[in-house]
XYZ file of C-alpha atoms in Angstrom:
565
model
C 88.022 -95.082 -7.330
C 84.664 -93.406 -6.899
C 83.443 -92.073 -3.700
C 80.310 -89.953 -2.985
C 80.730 -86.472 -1.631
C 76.904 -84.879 -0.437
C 75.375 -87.296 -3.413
C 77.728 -86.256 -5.574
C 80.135 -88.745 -7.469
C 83.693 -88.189 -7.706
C 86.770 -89.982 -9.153
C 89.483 -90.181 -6.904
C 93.296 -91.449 -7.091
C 93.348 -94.650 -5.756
C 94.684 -94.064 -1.712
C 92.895 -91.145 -1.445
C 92.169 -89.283 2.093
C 88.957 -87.554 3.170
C 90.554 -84.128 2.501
C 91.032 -84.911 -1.036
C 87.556 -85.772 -1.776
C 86.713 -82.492 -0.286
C 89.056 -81.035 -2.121
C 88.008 -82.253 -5.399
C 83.738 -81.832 -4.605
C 84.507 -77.836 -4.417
C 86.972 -77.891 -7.225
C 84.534 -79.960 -9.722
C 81.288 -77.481 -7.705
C 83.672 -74.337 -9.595
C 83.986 -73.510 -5.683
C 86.714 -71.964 -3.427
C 88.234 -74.477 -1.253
C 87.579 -73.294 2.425
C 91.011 -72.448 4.182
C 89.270 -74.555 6.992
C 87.646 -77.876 5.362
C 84.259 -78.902 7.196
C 83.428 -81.606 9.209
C 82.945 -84.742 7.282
C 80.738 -87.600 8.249
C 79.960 -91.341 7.025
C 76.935 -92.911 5.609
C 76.338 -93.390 9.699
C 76.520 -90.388 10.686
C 80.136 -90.980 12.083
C 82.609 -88.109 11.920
C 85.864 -89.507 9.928
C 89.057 -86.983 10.146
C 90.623 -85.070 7.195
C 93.105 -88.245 6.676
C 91.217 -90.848 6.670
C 91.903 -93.365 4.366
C 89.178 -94.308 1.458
C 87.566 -97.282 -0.100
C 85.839 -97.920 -3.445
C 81.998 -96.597 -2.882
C 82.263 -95.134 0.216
C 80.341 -92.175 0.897
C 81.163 -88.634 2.345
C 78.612 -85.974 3.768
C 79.778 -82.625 4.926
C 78.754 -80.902 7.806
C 77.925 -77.268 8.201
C 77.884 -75.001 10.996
C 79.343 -76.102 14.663
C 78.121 -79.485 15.229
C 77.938 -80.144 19.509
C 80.029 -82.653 20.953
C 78.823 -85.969 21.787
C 78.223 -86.348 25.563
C 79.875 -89.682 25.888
C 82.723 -88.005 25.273
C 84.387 -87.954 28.889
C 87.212 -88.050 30.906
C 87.908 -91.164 32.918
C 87.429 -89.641 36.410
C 84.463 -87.713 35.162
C 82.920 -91.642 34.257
C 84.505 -92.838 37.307
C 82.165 -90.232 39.495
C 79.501 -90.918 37.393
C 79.702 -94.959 38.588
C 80.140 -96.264 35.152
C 83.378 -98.456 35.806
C 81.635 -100.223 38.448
C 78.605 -101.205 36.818
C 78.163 -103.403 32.815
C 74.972 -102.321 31.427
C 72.874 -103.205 28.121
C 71.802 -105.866 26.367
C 73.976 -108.050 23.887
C 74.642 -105.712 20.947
C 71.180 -103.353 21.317
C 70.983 -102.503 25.281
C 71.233 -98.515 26.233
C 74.090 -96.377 26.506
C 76.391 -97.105 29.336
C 75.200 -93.820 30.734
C 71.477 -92.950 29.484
C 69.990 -89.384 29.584
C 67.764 -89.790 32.121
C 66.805 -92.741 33.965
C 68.303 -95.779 36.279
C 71.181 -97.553 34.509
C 69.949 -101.444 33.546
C 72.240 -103.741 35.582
C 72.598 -107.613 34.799
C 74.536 -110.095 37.007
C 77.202 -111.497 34.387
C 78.844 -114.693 34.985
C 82.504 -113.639 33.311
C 83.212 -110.602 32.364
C 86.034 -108.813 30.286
C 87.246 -105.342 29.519
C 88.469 -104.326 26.407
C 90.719 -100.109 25.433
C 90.880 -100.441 21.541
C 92.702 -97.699 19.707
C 93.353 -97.465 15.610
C 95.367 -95.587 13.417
C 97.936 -94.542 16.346
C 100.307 -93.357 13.032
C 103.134 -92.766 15.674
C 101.499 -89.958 17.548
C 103.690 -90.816 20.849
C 103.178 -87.816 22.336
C 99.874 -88.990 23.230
C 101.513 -91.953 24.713
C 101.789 -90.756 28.538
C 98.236 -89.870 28.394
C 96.835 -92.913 26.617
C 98.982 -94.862 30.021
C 97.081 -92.812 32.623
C 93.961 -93.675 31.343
C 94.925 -97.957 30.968
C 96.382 -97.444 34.140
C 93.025 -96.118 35.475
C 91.130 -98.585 34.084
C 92.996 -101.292 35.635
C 92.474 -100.259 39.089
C 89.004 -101.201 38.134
C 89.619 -104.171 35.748
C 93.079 -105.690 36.158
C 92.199 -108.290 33.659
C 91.989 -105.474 30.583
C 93.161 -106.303 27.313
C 94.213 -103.064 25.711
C 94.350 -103.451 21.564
C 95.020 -101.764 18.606
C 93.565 -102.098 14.687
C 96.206 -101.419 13.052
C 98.070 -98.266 11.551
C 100.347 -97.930 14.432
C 103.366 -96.583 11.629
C 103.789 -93.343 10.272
C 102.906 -89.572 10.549
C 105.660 -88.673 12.499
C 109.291 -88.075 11.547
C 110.889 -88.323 15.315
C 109.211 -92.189 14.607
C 109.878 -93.007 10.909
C 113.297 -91.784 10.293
C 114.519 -93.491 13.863
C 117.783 -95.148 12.782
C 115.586 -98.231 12.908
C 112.188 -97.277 11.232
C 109.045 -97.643 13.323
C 111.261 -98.352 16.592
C 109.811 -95.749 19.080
C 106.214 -96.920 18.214
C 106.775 -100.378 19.068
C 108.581 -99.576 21.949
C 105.894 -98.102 23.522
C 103.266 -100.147 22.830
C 105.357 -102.964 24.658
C 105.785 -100.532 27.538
C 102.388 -100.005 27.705
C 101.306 -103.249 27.747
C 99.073 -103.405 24.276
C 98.127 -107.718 23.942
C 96.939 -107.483 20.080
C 97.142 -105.778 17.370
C 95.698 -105.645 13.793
C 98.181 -105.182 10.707
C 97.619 -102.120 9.034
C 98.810 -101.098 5.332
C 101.134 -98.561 7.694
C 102.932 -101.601 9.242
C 104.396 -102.244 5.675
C 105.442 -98.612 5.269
C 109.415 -99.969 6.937
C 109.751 -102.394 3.942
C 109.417 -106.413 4.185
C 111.741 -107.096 6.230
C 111.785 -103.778 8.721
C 108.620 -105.215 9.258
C 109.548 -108.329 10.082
C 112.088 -106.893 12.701
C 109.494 -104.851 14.118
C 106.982 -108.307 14.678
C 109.757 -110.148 16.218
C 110.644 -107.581 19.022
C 107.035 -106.708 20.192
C 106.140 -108.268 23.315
C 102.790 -108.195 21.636
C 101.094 -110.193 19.287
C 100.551 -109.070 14.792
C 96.952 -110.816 13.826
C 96.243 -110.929 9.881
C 94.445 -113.663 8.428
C 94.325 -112.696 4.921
C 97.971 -112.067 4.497
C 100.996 -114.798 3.837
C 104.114 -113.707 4.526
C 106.934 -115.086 2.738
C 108.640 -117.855 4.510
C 112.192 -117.100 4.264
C 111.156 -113.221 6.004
C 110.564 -114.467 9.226
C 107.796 -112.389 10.048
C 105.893 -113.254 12.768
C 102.300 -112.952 12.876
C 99.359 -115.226 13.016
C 95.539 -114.908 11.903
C 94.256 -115.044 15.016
C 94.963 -115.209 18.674
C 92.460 -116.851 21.473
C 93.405 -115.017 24.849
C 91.873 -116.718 27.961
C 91.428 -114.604 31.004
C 91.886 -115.434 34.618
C 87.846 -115.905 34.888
C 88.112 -118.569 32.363
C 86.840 -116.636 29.600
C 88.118 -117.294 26.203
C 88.206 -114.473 23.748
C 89.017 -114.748 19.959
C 90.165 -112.325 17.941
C 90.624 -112.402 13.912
C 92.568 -110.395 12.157
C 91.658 -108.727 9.141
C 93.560 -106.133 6.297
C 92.199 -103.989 4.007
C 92.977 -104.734 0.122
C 92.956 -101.757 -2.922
C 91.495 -102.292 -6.370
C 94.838 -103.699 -7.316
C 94.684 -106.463 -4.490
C 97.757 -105.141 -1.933
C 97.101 -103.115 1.013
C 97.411 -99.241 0.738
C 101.155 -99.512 0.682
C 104.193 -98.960 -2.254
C 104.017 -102.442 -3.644
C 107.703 -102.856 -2.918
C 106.841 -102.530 0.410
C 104.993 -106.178 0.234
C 106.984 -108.304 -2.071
C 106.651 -111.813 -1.331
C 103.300 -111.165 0.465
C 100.477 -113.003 -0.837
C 96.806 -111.388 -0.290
C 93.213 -112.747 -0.249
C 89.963 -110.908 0.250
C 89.125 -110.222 3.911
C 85.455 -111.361 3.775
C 86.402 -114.743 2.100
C 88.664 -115.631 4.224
C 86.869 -114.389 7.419
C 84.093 -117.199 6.363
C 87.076 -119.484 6.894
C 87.536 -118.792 10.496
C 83.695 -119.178 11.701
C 84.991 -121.771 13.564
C 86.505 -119.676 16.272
C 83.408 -119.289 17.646
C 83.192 -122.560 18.685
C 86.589 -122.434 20.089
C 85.985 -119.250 22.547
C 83.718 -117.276 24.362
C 83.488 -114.113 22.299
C 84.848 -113.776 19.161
C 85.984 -110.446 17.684
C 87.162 -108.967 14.444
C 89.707 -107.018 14.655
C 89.562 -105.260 11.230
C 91.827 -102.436 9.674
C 89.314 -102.608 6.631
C 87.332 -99.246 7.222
C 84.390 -98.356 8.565
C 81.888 -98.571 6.507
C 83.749 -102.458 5.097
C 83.108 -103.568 8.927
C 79.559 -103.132 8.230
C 79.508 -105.060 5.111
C 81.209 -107.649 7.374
C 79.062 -107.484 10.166
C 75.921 -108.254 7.465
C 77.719 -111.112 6.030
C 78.898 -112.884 9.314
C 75.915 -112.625 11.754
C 75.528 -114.043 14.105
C 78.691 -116.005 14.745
C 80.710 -112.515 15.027
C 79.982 -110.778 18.818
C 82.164 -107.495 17.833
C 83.835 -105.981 15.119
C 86.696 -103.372 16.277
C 87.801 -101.651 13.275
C 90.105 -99.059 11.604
C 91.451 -97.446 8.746
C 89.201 -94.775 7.781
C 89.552 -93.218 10.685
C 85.952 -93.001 11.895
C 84.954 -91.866 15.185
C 82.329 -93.606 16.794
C 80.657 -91.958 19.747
C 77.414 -93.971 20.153
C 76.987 -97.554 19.821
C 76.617 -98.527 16.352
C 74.860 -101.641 15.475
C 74.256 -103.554 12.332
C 73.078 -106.834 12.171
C 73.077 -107.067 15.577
C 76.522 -107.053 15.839
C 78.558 -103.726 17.693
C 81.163 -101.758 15.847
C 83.879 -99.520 17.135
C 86.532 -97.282 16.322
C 87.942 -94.123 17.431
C 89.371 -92.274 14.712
C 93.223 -91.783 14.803
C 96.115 -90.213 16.285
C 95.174 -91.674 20.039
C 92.592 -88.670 19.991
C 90.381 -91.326 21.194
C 89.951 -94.504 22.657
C 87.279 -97.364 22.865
C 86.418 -98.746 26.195
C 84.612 -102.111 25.619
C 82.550 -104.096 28.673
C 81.376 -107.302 27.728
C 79.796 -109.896 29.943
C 78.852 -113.664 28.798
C 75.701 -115.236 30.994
C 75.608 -118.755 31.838
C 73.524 -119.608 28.946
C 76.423 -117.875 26.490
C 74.579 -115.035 26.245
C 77.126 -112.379 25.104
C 76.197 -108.234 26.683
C 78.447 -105.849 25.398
C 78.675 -102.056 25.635
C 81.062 -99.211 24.134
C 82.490 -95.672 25.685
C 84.345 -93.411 23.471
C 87.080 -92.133 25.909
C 88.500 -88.787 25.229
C 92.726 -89.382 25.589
C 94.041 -86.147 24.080
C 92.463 -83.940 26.769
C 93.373 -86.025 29.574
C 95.183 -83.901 31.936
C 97.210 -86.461 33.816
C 100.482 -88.882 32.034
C 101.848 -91.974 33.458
C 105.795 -90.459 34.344
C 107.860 -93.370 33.221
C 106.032 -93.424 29.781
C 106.735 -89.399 29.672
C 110.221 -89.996 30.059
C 110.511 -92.818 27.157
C 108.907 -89.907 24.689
C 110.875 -87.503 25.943
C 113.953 -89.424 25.076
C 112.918 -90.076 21.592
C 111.907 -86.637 21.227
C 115.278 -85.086 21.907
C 117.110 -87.491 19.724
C 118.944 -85.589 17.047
C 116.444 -87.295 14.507
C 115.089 -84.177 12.598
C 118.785 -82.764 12.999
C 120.290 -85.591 10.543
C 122.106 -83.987 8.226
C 121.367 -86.181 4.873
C 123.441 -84.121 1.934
C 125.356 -81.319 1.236
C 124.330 -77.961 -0.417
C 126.772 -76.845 -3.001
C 125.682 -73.655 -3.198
C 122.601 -71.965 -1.373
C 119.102 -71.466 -2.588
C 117.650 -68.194 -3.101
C 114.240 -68.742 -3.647
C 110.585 -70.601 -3.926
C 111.666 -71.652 -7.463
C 114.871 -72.941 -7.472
C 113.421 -75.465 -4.153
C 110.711 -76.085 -6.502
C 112.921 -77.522 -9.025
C 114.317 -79.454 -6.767
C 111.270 -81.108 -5.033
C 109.836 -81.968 -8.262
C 113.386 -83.009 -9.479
C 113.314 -85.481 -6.306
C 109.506 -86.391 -7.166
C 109.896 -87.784 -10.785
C 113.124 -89.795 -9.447
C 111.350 -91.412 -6.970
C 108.300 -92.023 -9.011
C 110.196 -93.071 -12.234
C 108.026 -90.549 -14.168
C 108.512 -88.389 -17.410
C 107.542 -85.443 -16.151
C 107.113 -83.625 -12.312
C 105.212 -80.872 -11.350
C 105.527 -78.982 -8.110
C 102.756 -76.193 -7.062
C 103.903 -73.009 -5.441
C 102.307 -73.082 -2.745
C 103.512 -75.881 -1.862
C 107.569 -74.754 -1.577
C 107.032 -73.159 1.978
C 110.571 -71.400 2.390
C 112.093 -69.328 -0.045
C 115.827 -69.996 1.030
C 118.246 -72.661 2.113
C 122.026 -71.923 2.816
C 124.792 -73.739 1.333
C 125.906 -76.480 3.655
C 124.425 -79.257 5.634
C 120.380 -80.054 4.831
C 119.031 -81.767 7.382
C 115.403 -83.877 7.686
C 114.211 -80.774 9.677
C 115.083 -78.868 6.670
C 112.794 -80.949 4.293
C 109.915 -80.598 6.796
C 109.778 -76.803 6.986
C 110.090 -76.768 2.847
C 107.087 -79.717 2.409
C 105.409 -79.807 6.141
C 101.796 -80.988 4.100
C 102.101 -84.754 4.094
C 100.790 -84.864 0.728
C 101.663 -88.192 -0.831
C 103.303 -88.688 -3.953
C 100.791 -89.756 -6.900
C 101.494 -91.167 -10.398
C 99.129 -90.249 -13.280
C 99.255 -90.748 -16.657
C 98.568 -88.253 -18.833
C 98.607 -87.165 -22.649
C 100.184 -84.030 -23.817
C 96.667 -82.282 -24.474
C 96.150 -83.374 -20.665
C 99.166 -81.615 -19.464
C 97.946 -78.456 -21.291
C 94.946 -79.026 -19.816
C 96.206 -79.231 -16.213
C 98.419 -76.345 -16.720
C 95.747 -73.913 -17.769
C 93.567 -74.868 -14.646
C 96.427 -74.772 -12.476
C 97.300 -70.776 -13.495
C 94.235 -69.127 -11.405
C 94.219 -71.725 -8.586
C 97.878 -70.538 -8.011
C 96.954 -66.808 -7.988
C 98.275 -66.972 -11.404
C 101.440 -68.101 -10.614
C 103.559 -71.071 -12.757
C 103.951 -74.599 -11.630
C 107.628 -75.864 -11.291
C 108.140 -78.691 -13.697
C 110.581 -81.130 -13.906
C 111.188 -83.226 -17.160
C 110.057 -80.247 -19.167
C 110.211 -76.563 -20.065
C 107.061 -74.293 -20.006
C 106.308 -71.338 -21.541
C 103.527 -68.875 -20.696
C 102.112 -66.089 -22.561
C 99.659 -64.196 -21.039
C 97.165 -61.074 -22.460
C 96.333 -57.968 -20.417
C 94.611 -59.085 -17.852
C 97.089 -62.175 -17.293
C 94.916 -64.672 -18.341
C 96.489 -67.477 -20.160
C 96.511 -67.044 -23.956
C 99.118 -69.369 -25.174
C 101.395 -72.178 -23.366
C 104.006 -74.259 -25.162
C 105.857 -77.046 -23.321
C 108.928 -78.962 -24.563
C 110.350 -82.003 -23.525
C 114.178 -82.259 -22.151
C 115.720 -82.710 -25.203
C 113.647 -79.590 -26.999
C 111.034 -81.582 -28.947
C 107.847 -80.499 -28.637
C 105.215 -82.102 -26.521
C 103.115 -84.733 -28.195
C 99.306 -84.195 -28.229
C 98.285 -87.967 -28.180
C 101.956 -89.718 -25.896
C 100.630 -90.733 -23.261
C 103.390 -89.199 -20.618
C 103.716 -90.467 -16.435
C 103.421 -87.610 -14.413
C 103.957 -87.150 -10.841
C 102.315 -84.599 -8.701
C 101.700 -84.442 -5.084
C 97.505 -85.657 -3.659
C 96.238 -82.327 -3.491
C 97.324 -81.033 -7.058
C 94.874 -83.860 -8.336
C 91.850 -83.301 -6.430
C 92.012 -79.424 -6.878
C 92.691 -78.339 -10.367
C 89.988 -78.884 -12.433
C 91.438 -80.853 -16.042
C 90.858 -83.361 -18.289
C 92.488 -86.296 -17.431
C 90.845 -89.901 -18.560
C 93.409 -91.667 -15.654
C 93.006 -90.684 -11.772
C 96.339 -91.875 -10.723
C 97.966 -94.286 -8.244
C 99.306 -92.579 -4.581
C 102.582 -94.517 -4.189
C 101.838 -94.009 -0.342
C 104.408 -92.103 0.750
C 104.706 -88.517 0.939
C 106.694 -86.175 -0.957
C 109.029 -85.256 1.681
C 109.999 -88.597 1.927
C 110.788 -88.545 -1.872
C 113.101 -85.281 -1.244
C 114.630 -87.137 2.035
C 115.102 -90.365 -0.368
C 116.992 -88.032 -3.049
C 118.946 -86.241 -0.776
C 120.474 -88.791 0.827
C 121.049 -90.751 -2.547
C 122.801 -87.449 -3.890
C 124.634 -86.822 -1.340
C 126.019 -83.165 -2.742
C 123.048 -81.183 -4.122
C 124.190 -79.364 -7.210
C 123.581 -75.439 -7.651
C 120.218 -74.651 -9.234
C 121.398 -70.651 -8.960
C 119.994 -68.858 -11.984
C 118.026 -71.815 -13.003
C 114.853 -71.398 -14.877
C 112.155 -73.766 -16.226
C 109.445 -71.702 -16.541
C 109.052 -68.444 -19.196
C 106.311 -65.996 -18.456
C 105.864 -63.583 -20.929
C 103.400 -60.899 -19.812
């Protein structure tokens, strides 16, 4: 896919993350990556974080320097001095900030009103759990009628979550102990496989909304496209759920992960559901299609949409964005953030909404009971899972590297694996039990696992820009031998590879290659195909191939790679 980096055009794999476009503009600029990347912001002037997810066209602009904090960025009892929970301000979709600079704060006298905490992107981050319960709490003293949402992404990023005994567990036990109504699929919810996903709809005390999905009928999942919740007041409130698609029409997920799923464009099928207008009060979007997608929405379905509260790319909205009259949230991931949503509707149907960005990380005060439900799935033995058996021990970066990229091309089904040095992060590993804790200090990036395909004068060609990027140091292959022959200064003067049974590699076969997301964006090589992510992350592959092997054989002694200096 093709995104824009500071009016720049660059190719992409498709699943790419923010950090991977940044990546690749300072690779294909012949600049040094920054050891700290720099802020990144939308089309909008949104910041988006490192890991947010991508789309076909969207646009990236870095930012410079130290960029000040928005000042709606608050604490709840700093708004709660400042009078903002007990009074709704601005006009439908274009009135001022809940709290101006300056000035008296415009008042209205609502007929109904509602309340609305949206998060996005959660990806399992319960440690933020306690916190994100102080705040609902908080609000609820004030509006006991809140609906507290989420648009989607609630699965992975977090081992002590996704390799529970039963994948994806903790997460939805929390949300139900929380209290979360809604939520939006995300291409994360399909990360536990068909039908861990299906388990995981049937025990939330919540309720899945996807209207462009069809589950198969035999999986018993149990979602629906939308879901009309009417509040004590009498006010009915719609909301639609909507999934993001790739280029090859699934979500951002392995496609085994959705067998039996059927998909359909988000924007068609939202047209299909104008109806709900009619049928409630306010009607809402809640989208996991990305941020700069919601606005394409909110231009195509104007004016029967009231709100659009999105996800996916991880964007952070700290001042009310509107397009087409219509409002759009989201606030980023990792429950950094949450959105507090007012919304009135007049007498004549008149709808007033208004947004806060609530700061939920920095919160200084947790909600006990949910403290003690992390703290329990914190000191389960999870990471301490001992998944094979060592034969003999490993003596250094190397001989791991063989075996991550051994454990890559499995779980890809490629010809060939490469492995970059700096990415083996331990140099050692006893003989014995490995455990998941084990995998994480050797691969602790999160890099996913990407398929390309390449030709043999492609491979060359990635091999010779990978030598100075690694401080001149050798990949670690798997599927083939390298060797290296270097001049004086050791710059690369000759490289042969053979295959695994000796031949030669073949200028013009076109080989499949697997490499982890941030060896494609940052060596500079010709390569006519940008690859596929297979959206999971290497360590998973190694955690996958451990526990298939069982007993890891001795790689003492072995060696792939020839340098001759």
């Amino acid at each position: 896919m093709k995104i824009t980096v500071n009016s720049k055009v660059i190719e992409l794999h498709l699943g790419a993350r923010v950090k991977d476009a940044i990546h690749a503009y300072y690779t294909q600029a012949g600049k040094k990556i920054p050891r700290r990347l720099p802020a990144a912001e939308d089309r909008f002037g949104n910041s988006v974080a490192p890991d947010g997810e991508l789309t076909e066209g969207n646009t990236i602009i870095l930012v410079t320097g130290r960029r000040k904090r928005g000042s709606s960025l608050k604490l709840i009892p700093v708004i709660i001095a400042l009078g903002f929970l007990s009074s709704c301000s601005g006009l439908r979709h274009a009135g001022p900030s809940p709290i101006p600079d300056g000035g008296d704060i415009k008042t209205f006298a609502p007929d109904r009103e509602a309340a609305i905490f949206a998060v996005n992107d959660m990806h399992a981050a319960i440690d933020n759990f306690p916190r994100l319960a102080w705040i609902v709490d908080s609000l609820k003293s004030v509006y006991p009628d809140l609906l507290l949402v989420a648009a989607g992404d609630n699965q992975t990023g977090n081992p002590i979550n996704d390799q529970f005994p039963e994948k994806g567990w903790p997460m939805i036990d929390l949300m139900n102990a929380v209290g979360f109504r809604v939520s939006a699929v995300g291409n994360h919810e399909f990360d536990t496989g068909p039908q861990g996903f299906a388990n995981l709809t049937r025990k939330a005390e919540f309720d899945f909304i996807c209207a462009n999905v069809t589950p198969p009928a035999t999986l018993g999942v149990k979602f629906s496209p939308y879901r009309i919740i009417t509040l004590p007041n009498g006010l009915k409130i719609a909301f639609l759920g909507l999934l993001q698609l790739g280029q090859n029409g699934i979500p951002d997920s392995h496609p085994d992960n959705v067998k039996g799923f059927s998909f359909r464009s988000p924007f068609e099928t939202a047209r299909e559901y104008l109806w709900l207008k009619d049928s409630s009060d306010v009607f809402i979007a809640l989208s996991h299609i990305g941020f700069e997608e919601d606005v394409k929405l909110a231009e195509n379905l104007a004016p029967a949409l009231d709100l659009i509260i999105g996800g996916h790319s991880h964007t952070r909205v700290e001042k009310e964005q509107i397009h087409n009259g219509i409002l759009v949230t989201q606030a980023e991931n990792k429950l950094k953030y949450g959105t507090l949503i007012r919304l009135s509707v007049s007498s004549d149907g008149t709808v007033h909404i208004n947004m806060q960005l609530i700061d939920i990380r920095n919160s200084k005060k947790e909600k006990p009971e949910i403290r003690a439900i992390v703290d329990k799935y914190n000191d389960n033995p999870v990471l301490n899972e001992v998944i094979a058996t060592a034969s003999d021990g490993f003596s250094s970066y190397e001989e791991l590297g063989y075996l991550m990229a051994d454990a890559q091309r499995e779980a890809a089904g490629a010809d060939i694996a490469l492995m970059n040095p700096g990415g083996v992060r331990i140099d050692q590993l006893p003989k014995g039990s490995v455990t998941i804790k084990n995998v994480y200090q050797l691969d602790p990036f999160g890099n996913e696992l990407v398929v390309t395909k390449l030709t043999g004068e492609e491979i060359l060609s990635l091999m010779r820009a990978a030598w100075p990027v690694d401080d001149k140091s050798p990949l670690y292959p798997s599927g083939i031998r390298i060797e290296i022959i270097t001049n004086d200064r050791q710059e690369l003067s000759d490289l042969k590879i053979t295959t695994g049974d000796g031949s030669p590699l073949e200028p013009d076969r076109v080989y499949t290659v697997a490499m982890n997301s941030y060896m494609t964006q940052v060596y500079k090589y010709q390569h006519a195909d940008p690859g596929q992510s297979l959206f999971f992350t290497t360590a998973d592959a190694l955690i996958r191939y451990l526990k298939k092997e069982g007993t890891i054989r001795s790689y003492r002694g072995e060696s792939r790679v020839r340098v001759q200096r």
